[in-house]
Every structure is written in structure tokens, then in C-alpha cells.
Short mmCIF file of C-alpha atoms and ligand atoms in Angstrom, two decimals:
data_model
loop_
_atom_site.label_atom_id
_atom_site.label_comp_id
_atom_site.label_asym_id
_atom_site.label_seq_id
_atom_site.Cartn_x
_atom_site.Cartn_y
_atom_site.Cartn_z
CA UNK A 28 0.00 0.00 0.00
CA UNK A 29 1.36 3.33 -1.05
CA UNK A 30 1.81 6.27 1.29
CA UNK A 31 0.33 9.56 0.22
CA UNK A 32 2.73 11.60 -1.85
CA UNK A 33 4.80 8.49 -2.78
CA UNK A 34 5.18 9.88 -6.27
CA UNK A 35 7.79 12.47 -5.28
CA UNK A 36 9.61 10.27 -2.75
CA UNK A 37 12.53 9.56 -5.10
CA UNK A 38 14.61 12.50 -3.86
CA UNK A 39 13.88 11.45 -0.24
CA UNK A 40 15.16 7.96 -1.02
CA UNK A 41 18.32 9.36 -2.50
CA UNK A 42 18.87 11.40 0.62
CA UNK A 43 18.37 8.43 2.93
CA UNK A 44 20.18 5.91 0.79
CA UNK A 45 22.87 4.08 2.79
CA UNK A 46 26.38 4.92 1.62
CA UNK A 47 27.19 1.20 1.30
CA UNK A 48 25.12 -1.65 -0.03
CA UNK A 49 24.22 -4.26 2.56
CA UNK A 50 26.81 -6.74 1.27
CA UNK A 51 29.64 -4.19 1.09
CA UNK A 52 28.73 -2.85 4.53
CA UNK A 53 28.94 -6.34 6.02
CA UNK A 54 32.27 -7.07 4.30
CA UNK A 55 33.81 -3.74 5.34
CA UNK A 56 32.51 -4.15 8.87
CA UNK A 57 34.16 -7.58 9.09
CA UNK A 58 37.44 -6.14 7.80
CA UNK A 59 37.40 -3.35 10.38
CA UNK A 60 36.84 -5.99 13.06
CA UNK A 61 39.92 -7.86 11.82
CA UNK A 62 42.03 -4.68 11.98
CA UNK A 63 40.84 -4.06 15.54
CA UNK A 64 41.59 -7.68 16.42
CA UNK A 65 45.14 -7.53 14.94
CA UNK A 66 45.82 -4.34 16.87
CA UNK A 67 44.66 -6.08 20.04
CA UNK A 68 46.98 -8.99 19.26
CA UNK A 69 49.89 -6.57 18.72
CA UNK A 70 49.30 -5.23 22.26
CA UNK A 71 49.15 -8.78 23.65
CA UNK A 72 52.40 -9.65 21.84
CA UNK A 73 54.03 -6.49 23.22
CA UNK A 74 53.09 -7.73 26.71
CA UNK A 75 54.62 -11.10 25.91
CA UNK A 76 57.77 -9.37 24.61
CA UNK A 77 58.09 -7.39 27.86
CA UNK A 78 57.91 -10.57 29.94
CA UNK A 79 60.40 -12.34 27.70
CA UNK A 80 62.89 -9.44 27.71
CA UNK A 81 62.69 -9.21 31.48
CA UNK A 82 63.28 -12.97 31.81
CA UNK A 83 66.33 -12.65 29.54
CA UNK A 84 67.62 -9.80 31.67
CA UNK A 85 67.31 -11.84 34.84
CA UNK A 86 68.94 -14.89 33.26
CA UNK A 87 71.80 -12.77 31.90
CA UNK A 88 72.34 -11.23 35.34
CA UNK A 89 72.52 -14.69 36.89
CA UNK A 90 74.60 -16.44 34.28
CA UNK A 91 76.82 -14.15 32.18
CA UNK A 92 80.44 -14.66 33.15
CA UNK A 93 82.91 -11.84 33.45
CA UNK A 94 85.58 -12.14 30.78
CA UNK A 95 88.41 -9.90 29.70
CA UNK A 96 91.17 -9.83 27.13
CA UNK A 97 94.17 -7.74 26.19
CA UNK A 98 95.00 -7.27 29.90
CA UNK A 99 92.07 -4.89 30.49
CA UNK A 100 90.42 -4.47 33.87
CA UNK A 101 87.19 -6.52 33.75
CA UNK A 102 83.74 -4.95 34.07
CA UNK A 103 81.49 -5.80 37.01
CA UNK A 104 79.23 -8.83 36.58
CA UNK A 105 76.12 -6.61 36.38
CA UNK A 106 77.67 -4.36 33.72
CA UNK A 107 78.94 -7.33 31.69
CA UNK A 108 75.47 -8.94 31.81
CA UNK A 109 73.67 -5.71 30.89
CA UNK A 110 75.97 -4.97 27.96
CA UNK A 111 75.89 -8.55 26.69
CA UNK A 112 72.09 -8.57 26.47
CA UNK A 113 71.83 -5.00 25.16
CA UNK A 114 74.32 -5.63 22.41
CA UNK A 115 72.78 -8.94 21.38
CA UNK A 116 69.22 -7.57 21.18
CA UNK A 117 70.36 -4.46 19.28
CA UNK A 118 72.00 -6.68 16.63
CA UNK A 119 69.14 -9.18 16.52
CA UNK A 120 66.40 -6.54 16.14
CA UNK A 121 68.54 -4.09 14.14
CA UNK A 122 67.57 -1.28 16.51
CA UNK A 123 69.78 1.34 18.18
CA UNK A 124 71.21 0.40 21.56
CA UNK A 125 69.39 3.34 23.20
CA UNK A 126 66.07 1.97 21.93
CA UNK A 127 66.91 -1.47 23.28
CA UNK A 128 68.05 0.02 26.59
CA UNK A 129 64.66 1.71 26.88
CA UNK A 130 62.86 -1.53 26.01
CA UNK A 131 64.76 -3.49 28.68
CA UNK A 132 64.00 -0.78 31.22
CA UNK A 133 60.29 -0.62 30.29
CA UNK A 134 60.00 -4.40 30.42
CA UNK A 135 61.47 -4.49 33.90
CA UNK A 136 59.11 -1.72 35.07
CA UNK A 137 56.05 -3.44 33.59
CA UNK A 138 56.84 -6.76 35.26
CA UNK A 139 58.14 -5.50 38.58
CA UNK A 140 56.47 -2.13 39.22
CA UNK A 141 53.31 -1.85 37.12
CA UNK A 142 51.85 -5.37 36.86
CA UNK A 143 48.30 -4.08 36.27
CA UNK A 144 49.50 -2.20 33.18
CA UNK A 145 51.24 -5.35 31.94
CA UNK A 146 47.96 -7.21 32.57
CA UNK A 147 46.08 -4.65 30.44
CA UNK A 148 48.53 -5.16 27.59
CA UNK A 149 48.25 -8.91 27.88
CA UNK A 150 44.49 -8.79 27.26
CA UNK A 151 44.90 -6.18 24.52
CA UNK A 152 43.04 -3.48 26.48
CA UNK A 153 45.31 -0.70 25.14
CA UNK A 154 48.41 -0.22 23.00
CA UNK A 155 52.07 -0.37 23.97
CA UNK A 156 52.14 3.41 23.41
CA UNK A 157 49.63 3.82 26.23
CA UNK A 158 51.75 1.55 28.43
CA UNK A 159 54.88 3.60 27.68
CA UNK A 160 53.06 6.79 28.74
CA UNK A 161 52.02 5.07 31.97
CA UNK A 162 55.64 4.01 32.63
CA UNK A 163 57.02 7.46 31.88
CA UNK A 164 54.73 9.28 34.30
CA UNK A 165 54.59 6.59 37.02
CA UNK A 166 58.37 6.33 37.21
CA UNK A 167 58.75 10.08 37.63
CA UNK A 168 56.88 9.77 40.95
CA UNK A 169 58.40 8.53 44.23
CA UNK A 170 58.28 4.70 44.53
CA UNK A 171 55.50 4.66 47.15
CA UNK A 172 53.08 6.59 44.91
CA UNK A 173 53.42 4.56 41.71
CA UNK A 174 50.81 1.88 42.43
CA UNK A 175 48.25 4.50 43.45
CA UNK A 176 48.96 6.48 40.28
CA UNK A 177 48.63 3.32 38.15
CA UNK A 178 45.25 2.37 39.64
CA UNK A 179 43.97 5.95 39.29
CA UNK A 180 44.62 6.27 35.56
CA UNK A 181 44.63 2.67 34.28
CA UNK A 182 40.93 2.57 33.30
CA UNK A 183 41.42 5.68 31.17
CA UNK A 184 44.07 3.92 29.07
CA UNK A 185 41.39 1.64 27.62
CA UNK A 186 39.08 4.56 26.75
CA UNK A 187 41.27 7.38 25.49
CA UNK A 188 43.60 7.92 22.54
CA UNK A 189 47.28 7.92 23.46
CA UNK A 190 47.44 11.73 23.28
CA UNK A 191 44.34 12.14 25.47
CA UNK A 192 45.71 9.56 27.89
CA UNK A 193 49.01 11.43 28.09
CA UNK A 194 47.17 14.63 29.10
CA UNK A 195 45.10 12.76 31.68
CA UNK A 196 48.18 10.99 33.12
CA UNK A 197 50.14 14.22 33.25
CA UNK A 198 47.33 16.02 35.09
CA UNK A 199 46.98 13.25 37.70
CA UNK A 200 50.75 13.09 38.09
CA UNK A 201 51.05 16.85 38.63
CA UNK A 202 48.50 16.59 41.44
CA UNK A 203 50.34 13.70 43.11
CA UNK A 204 53.88 15.01 42.67
CA UNK A 205 55.22 16.26 46.01
CA UNK A 206 58.08 18.16 44.34
CA UNK A 207 57.55 21.77 43.37
CA UNK A 208 58.03 22.88 39.78
CA UNK A 209 61.19 24.69 40.94
CA UNK A 210 62.67 21.45 42.27
CA UNK A 211 61.75 19.54 39.14
CA UNK A 212 63.20 22.22 36.89
CA UNK A 213 66.48 22.15 38.85
CA UNK A 214 66.68 18.40 38.10
CA UNK A 215 65.74 18.72 34.43
CA UNK A 216 68.22 21.48 33.72
CA UNK A 217 70.99 18.93 34.33
CA UNK A 218 69.85 17.22 31.12
CA UNK A 219 70.40 20.25 28.85
CA UNK A 220 72.14 19.36 25.61
CA UNK A 221 72.75 20.32 22.00
CA UNK A 222 71.63 17.71 19.50
CA UNK A 223 72.04 17.34 15.80
CA UNK A 224 69.78 14.96 13.90
CA UNK A 225 70.41 13.97 10.28
CA UNK A 226 67.71 14.33 7.66
CA UNK A 227 67.41 13.60 3.93
CA UNK A 228 68.91 15.47 0.96
CA UNK A 229 72.03 16.78 2.66
CA UNK A 230 70.09 18.47 5.48
CA UNK A 231 70.18 18.08 9.27
CA UNK A 232 68.20 19.45 12.24
CA UNK A 233 69.87 21.42 14.98
CA UNK A 234 66.28 22.49 15.61
CA UNK A 235 67.40 24.98 13.01
CA UNK A 236 66.86 23.09 9.78
CA UNK A 237 70.14 23.72 8.02
CA UNK A 238 72.39 22.27 5.38
CA UNK A 239 74.14 19.34 7.07
CA UNK A 240 77.57 20.96 6.62
CA UNK A 241 76.44 24.00 8.63
CA UNK A 242 74.57 22.01 11.30
CA UNK A 243 77.58 19.77 11.85
CA UNK A 244 79.98 22.72 11.84
CA UNK A 245 77.93 24.44 14.58
CA UNK A 246 77.87 21.24 16.59
CA UNK A 247 81.61 20.67 16.06
CA UNK A 248 82.51 24.24 16.98
CA UNK A 249 80.41 24.10 20.16
CA UNK A 250 82.10 20.79 21.05
CA UNK A 251 85.59 22.15 20.43
CA UNK A 252 84.97 25.25 22.55
CA UNK A 253 83.40 23.07 25.26
CA UNK A 254 86.50 20.85 25.27
CA UNK A 255 88.72 23.94 25.50
CA UNK A 256 86.72 25.11 28.55
CA UNK A 257 87.16 21.82 30.41
CA UNK A 258 89.57 21.84 33.32
CA UNK A 259 89.88 20.14 36.67
CA UNK A 260 87.76 22.78 38.41
CA UNK A 261 84.97 22.70 35.84
CA UNK A 262 81.97 20.84 37.30
CA UNK A 263 79.89 20.76 34.12
CA UNK A 264 79.91 17.67 31.88
CA UNK A 265 80.93 17.99 28.23
CA UNK A 266 77.26 17.61 27.23
CA UNK A 267 76.24 20.47 29.53
CA UNK A 268 79.17 22.64 28.45
CA UNK A 269 78.32 22.14 24.78
CA UNK A 270 74.74 23.28 25.37
CA UNK A 271 75.91 26.30 27.39
CA UNK A 272 78.42 27.26 24.69
CA UNK A 273 75.76 27.14 21.95
CA UNK A 274 73.35 29.16 24.09
CA UNK A 275 76.01 31.79 24.89
CA UNK A 276 76.98 32.11 21.25
CA UNK A 277 73.41 32.59 20.09
CA UNK A 278 72.40 34.94 22.89
CA UNK A 279 75.54 37.07 23.24
CA UNK A 280 77.67 36.22 20.25
CA UNK A 281 80.50 35.21 22.61
CA UNK A 282 81.33 32.85 25.43
CA UNK A 283 80.45 34.20 28.88
CA UNK A 284 83.59 35.52 30.52
CA UNK A 285 85.88 34.58 27.67
CA UNK A 286 85.48 37.40 25.16
CA UNK A 287 86.28 36.42 21.62
CA UNK A 288 86.85 32.74 21.27
CA UNK A 289 89.12 31.89 18.44
CA UNK A 290 87.91 28.42 17.56
CA UNK A 291 86.48 28.28 14.06
CA UNK A 292 84.01 25.67 12.92
CA UNK A 293 85.41 22.57 11.32
CA UNK A 294 83.74 19.89 9.34
CA UNK A 295 85.50 17.09 7.60
CA UNK A 296 84.60 16.08 4.10
CA UNK A 297 86.21 13.28 2.20
CA UNK A 298 86.07 13.74 -1.52
CA UNK A 299 87.45 11.10 -3.85
CA UNK A 300 90.04 12.98 -5.87
CA UNK A 301 88.67 11.81 -9.20
CA UNK A 302 85.25 13.25 -8.32
CA UNK A 303 86.82 16.56 -7.34
CA UNK A 304 88.53 16.70 -10.71
CA UNK A 305 85.28 15.87 -12.41
CA UNK A 306 86.37 12.45 -13.70
CA UNK A 307 83.99 10.50 -11.53
CA UNK A 308 80.72 11.07 -9.67
CA UNK A 309 81.36 9.14 -6.46
CA UNK A 310 79.73 11.41 -3.81
CA UNK A 311 81.64 13.32 -1.14
CA UNK A 312 81.27 12.04 2.43
CA UNK A 313 80.60 14.43 5.30
CA UNK A 314 81.90 12.88 8.53
CA UNK A 315 79.12 11.95 10.92
CA UNK A 316 76.52 12.39 8.19
CA UNK A 317 77.15 10.53 4.95
CA UNK A 318 77.05 11.43 1.25
CA UNK A 319 76.56 15.08 0.28
CA UNK A 320 76.42 16.58 -3.19
CA UNK A 321 79.68 17.31 -4.99
CA UNK A 322 78.90 21.00 -5.61
CA UNK A 323 78.64 21.67 -1.87
CA UNK A 324 81.85 19.70 -1.29
CA UNK A 325 83.77 21.53 -4.06
CA UNK A 326 82.52 24.82 -2.66
CA UNK A 327 83.84 23.93 0.80
CA UNK A 328 87.19 22.87 -0.57
CA UNK A 329 87.50 26.13 -2.51
CA UNK A 330 86.51 28.36 0.43
CA UNK A 331 88.37 26.68 3.26
CA UNK A 332 90.88 24.14 2.08
CA UNK A 333 92.63 24.00 5.45
CA UNK A 334 89.47 22.74 7.13
CA UNK A 335 89.10 19.74 4.93
CA UNK A 336 90.80 16.43 5.01
CA UNK A 337 90.33 14.99 1.64
CA UNK A 338 91.05 13.66 -1.56
CA UNK A 339 92.83 10.38 -1.44
CA UNK A 340 91.76 8.10 -4.14
CA UNK A 341 91.32 4.83 -2.31
CA UNK A 342 92.46 2.57 -5.11
CA UNK A 343 95.86 4.04 -5.73
CA UNK A 344 99.16 3.40 -4.13
CA UNK A 345 98.24 2.85 -0.49
CA UNK A 346 100.31 0.40 1.56
CA UNK A 347 97.66 -1.97 2.85
CA UNK A 348 99.85 -4.11 5.07
CA UNK A 349 102.67 -3.27 7.44
CA UNK A 350 103.37 -6.83 8.53
CA UNK A 351 102.86 -9.28 11.37
CA UNK A 352 103.00 -7.51 14.70
CA UNK A 353 101.86 -4.28 16.28
CA UNK A 354 102.99 -1.33 14.16
CA UNK A 355 101.69 2.21 13.95
CA UNK A 356 99.08 2.38 11.19
CA UNK A 357 100.52 4.65 8.46
CA UNK A 358 98.48 7.71 7.44
CA UNK A 359 97.64 6.32 4.00
CA UNK A 360 96.26 3.08 5.39
CA UNK A 361 94.45 5.04 8.11
CA UNK A 362 92.54 7.12 5.50
CA UNK A 363 91.93 4.02 3.43
CA UNK A 364 90.36 2.27 6.44
CA UNK A 365 88.36 5.37 7.33
CA UNK A 366 86.99 5.47 3.80
CA UNK A 367 86.18 1.74 3.85
CA UNK A 368 84.57 1.68 7.31
CA UNK A 369 82.82 5.08 7.49
CA UNK A 370 81.73 4.31 11.06
CA UNK A 371 82.48 2.01 13.99
CA UNK A 372 82.12 -1.56 12.75
CA UNK A 373 79.87 -2.89 15.49
CA UNK A 374 76.62 -3.62 13.63
CA UNK A 375 74.26 -0.66 14.04
CA UNK A 376 76.80 1.79 15.48
CA UNK A 377 76.94 5.19 13.75
CA UNK A 378 79.98 6.78 15.42
CA UNK A 379 82.10 8.35 12.66
CA UNK A 380 85.32 6.41 11.94
CA UNK A 381 87.28 9.63 12.50
CA UNK A 382 86.30 9.48 16.17
CA UNK A 383 87.02 5.76 16.57
CA UNK A 384 90.08 3.65 17.43
CA UNK A 385 91.63 1.29 14.90
CA UNK A 386 91.44 -2.18 16.39
CA UNK A 387 93.32 -5.35 15.45
CA UNK A 388 90.55 -7.86 14.76
CA UNK A 389 92.82 -10.74 15.70
CA UNK A 390 94.99 -9.53 18.55
CA UNK A 391 98.67 -9.10 17.80
CA UNK A 392 99.63 -11.39 20.67
CA UNK A 393 97.64 -14.13 18.93
CA UNK A 394 99.41 -13.59 15.63
CA UNK A 395 97.25 -10.78 14.19
CA UNK A 396 98.82 -8.64 11.45
CA UNK A 397 98.77 -4.89 11.01
CA UNK A 398 97.05 -5.17 7.68
CA UNK A 399 93.84 -3.87 6.13
CA UNK A 400 91.96 -7.13 6.56
CA UNK A 401 92.85 -7.40 10.22
CA UNK A 402 92.11 -3.77 11.13
CA UNK A 403 88.75 -2.14 11.74
CA UNK A 404 87.39 1.02 13.34
CA UNK A 405 85.78 0.59 16.75
CA UNK A 406 84.36 3.39 18.89
CA UNK A 407 85.72 3.44 22.48
CA UNK A 408 82.37 2.10 23.73
CA UNK A 409 82.35 -0.97 21.45
CA UNK A 410 86.11 -1.41 21.61
CA UNK A 411 85.76 -1.88 25.37
CA UNK A 412 82.76 -4.14 24.86
CA UNK A 413 84.77 -6.41 22.57
CA UNK A 414 87.30 -6.96 25.34
CA UNK A 415 84.77 -7.32 28.16
CA UNK A 416 82.06 -9.52 26.73
CA UNK A 417 82.21 -12.73 24.75
CA UNK A 418 81.70 -11.24 21.27
CA UNK A 419 84.02 -12.64 18.58
CA UNK A 420 84.78 -11.00 15.23
CA UNK A 421 86.22 -12.31 12.00
CA UNK A 422 87.06 -10.38 8.83
CA UNK A 423 85.68 -11.85 5.62
CA UNK A 424 86.43 -10.69 2.07
CA UNK A 425 85.89 -7.09 0.88
CA UNK A 426 85.70 -5.51 4.32
CA UNK A 427 82.77 -7.60 5.53
CA UNK A 428 82.97 -8.50 9.23
CA UNK A 429 81.29 -11.45 10.89
CA UNK A 430 80.30 -10.97 14.52
CA UNK A 431 79.39 -13.92 16.76
CA UNK A 432 77.56 -13.05 19.97
CA UNK A 433 78.09 -14.83 23.30
CA UNK A 434 74.89 -16.79 22.62
CA UNK A 435 76.27 -17.98 19.26
CA UNK A 436 74.10 -15.79 17.00
CA UNK A 437 75.89 -14.47 13.92
CA UNK A 438 75.54 -10.90 12.56
CA UNK A 439 77.33 -9.14 9.72
CA UNK A 440 78.75 -5.65 9.44
CA UNK A 441 79.05 -4.34 5.89
CA UNK A 442 81.76 -1.84 4.92
CA UNK A 443 80.60 1.68 4.06
CA UNK A 444 82.31 1.43 0.70
CA UNK A 445 83.59 -1.72 -0.99
CA UNK A 446 87.13 -1.05 -2.19
CA UNK A 447 88.80 -3.35 -4.67
CA UNK A 448 92.11 -4.66 -3.32
ZN1 LIG B 501 80.53 1.67 18.12
#
């Protein structure tokens, strides 16, 4: 039976038509459910990962043995265990050691301090991001207030977006925090620092988005002045000094109490000589950054030749071996190795080769030669680690290095540039 006025109901129908047909709506609805379900599983897996990482940490602390080589003073058992696990997980997951350090810390907190948050993750009630926000705020409170804070905000984690939850957690935390803002600021100011972060296309952030050459030069100059200011009476760390130097330079154009400071910025660019002459288009390498365009590099060389170490062609006339025994590494071989390695050779480490030691892969006392395929750059941090934990390294062909962890896992470090020998 027709309603009155059914004749002109066509436009009404169009207006009320569902945006999806029944079949498509059902299919899309099912797909959305699957996405929600996978996300829930990701949270549950993150909970499982936290438990597993914390178990590994405890096992490492109980079982890793203190070792040492090359006559170095051994690390403590706790430090050896921590570094062994950190280093292994960083290689296995191909993540920076700082990220892994954070993950180990968060896992321990979830298991030992915030079990209700871990429980929420394990049933997929909220994401790992929510859990990390909980950890961050809870751990900034005194130990006796953490459980109360957790129970106060936990329900909100399952209802709010991560950003909303962060605001909520921060508000609750502010109310519970017995320290005044003045006290907290005094603590935070200790963490002041200058940071440079690489970006694409020859650019880098100093929170001034600049050409990488300029950003690195500012960072290098601040570091050099900071080093010059260090003395036995100076209480500030190098990190704090560097930040203070940059702030003084930007605010006053000079260093407080020191008048004009004569240190000029330096950056180091390696340009293959054939590229500089225009016979080749191998890019120039800015230390601590990577490849930059040749025009910028040529410009730098023209303007400030004294500031640039450059120009060896790696395939010509370098003595690659000095013989069996411990000999000083000649300058030519040193540049050749720097060019090959680019950075510290521990997988994942980005410390520029220029600021690393050259290490004999097989120790001289065990018959190792001072030769290109038994030498590799190692930053002080990883150099020490090699001697204090059970990592073993072996040089393969073409600058490839095989690393075997104390657990027997094998990882490879590729050279920055493959040089024909
Ligand atoms: Zn390193």
C-alpha cells in the first residue's frame, strides 16, 4: 500500500540511501573488526615481549660470566650482563642500543612495578604506546606513589587515545607530585644538551633546519669550545658545556667571561680525488653524516681548504699491510680504512670512523697482522665491549665483518664502501 505523496519520494530515497550496499557494509565491517583484532593482538604480543625481555635480563644477570682480554680491567658482573644482552638484542632486532636500553627498562618496570598495566597489555586493552606513557609518568613519581597512580589512571588507558591519555596521566601526576616545579626544573636542567639529527637530501636538524655541513659545523665548533673550557675545576659535563656554549653564542655572540673565542668551525669532508677533478661522480662524504652533493663539497674545498681532510683516491698506491705484529698504522692506510669503514664496525653503530680507534681484529699477541683485513674502526664504547664480553669478530672478504655473539648468534657488518684490493 502506497503512502500519500509516494510519487515524489525519489529524492527522499536518494537522501536516505545508505552509503554502502548491505553486502559491502557487512564485508567492510568484518574487515574493520579484523584490523581491531590484529591491533589487540599486537598489544598482547608487546606484553609477551616485555615478559620475555625481562626474563632474559634476569637470566643474563645470573649467568653471564665476566671475561676480559688484552690485559684490560674486567667490568662488574652486572655491567657485563647488561651490555651482553643489550648488544645482542640491538643486533638481533637491528635497533639502536638506546632503543633497546629503553625496552629493557620498560620491560622491567612493567613486570616488577606496574603489573596491572602489563595485565592490560596482555588482554589487549590498550596499546604499547599507552603503556609507555604510563611508565614514563609513574616512574617520575616517588616509589611509594606509583601503584596509586597506576590504579587511578589505568581505566582511562582503555578509553582514550594515546594523546588524550598522556594529558590525563600528566594532570593526575602533577597533582600527586610532592616536588615543586622549581625542584623539578632544577633536576631537568641537568639534562640540557645540543643535538644534531640527520635528515634527507644533505640536510640536518639542529632544531634549526640547516644544510648538514652548517649544522655539523655548529655542533663541532660548540664541542671544540666546550672541550677547551674543560679543566679540573669545571663541574659541568661535556654535554652540559656544549649546550651552554651554543646558548652563549646565540644569545651574546661570545662565550660568557671569555670574550672572543678563536675556535672556528670545522667539518671534515672526504672527496674522492677523481670526483673533485670531475672524472667521476662518487659522492663526497661528510663525517658523521654521509654522502653530500659534490657541488657543496667543491665549494667547501674552494673556500676553506685547510678545514678539509680529503682527496685520497682509495684505489691508488696505499700500503695496505705493514706486517705481522703491532705497528703504527701509516696515514695512507688510516685514511683508506676510514673510507672503507665510514663508522664504527659494530653492527648498528653510527659513530664516525674519525672518532674511533683502529682495532686489530685478531689480537697481535695471537698472531694478528697490522694489515687492512685485520684492522677495523671501533668506537671506544664498542672497543671496550669487545674486550669485556664474549663477542668474537672475524674479517671476511671485501671488508665484511662477521660478529658472533656470546649466545652464538651471527651478525654481519658491511663496509661503508667496498674497495677493490
Ligand atoms: Zn661503536
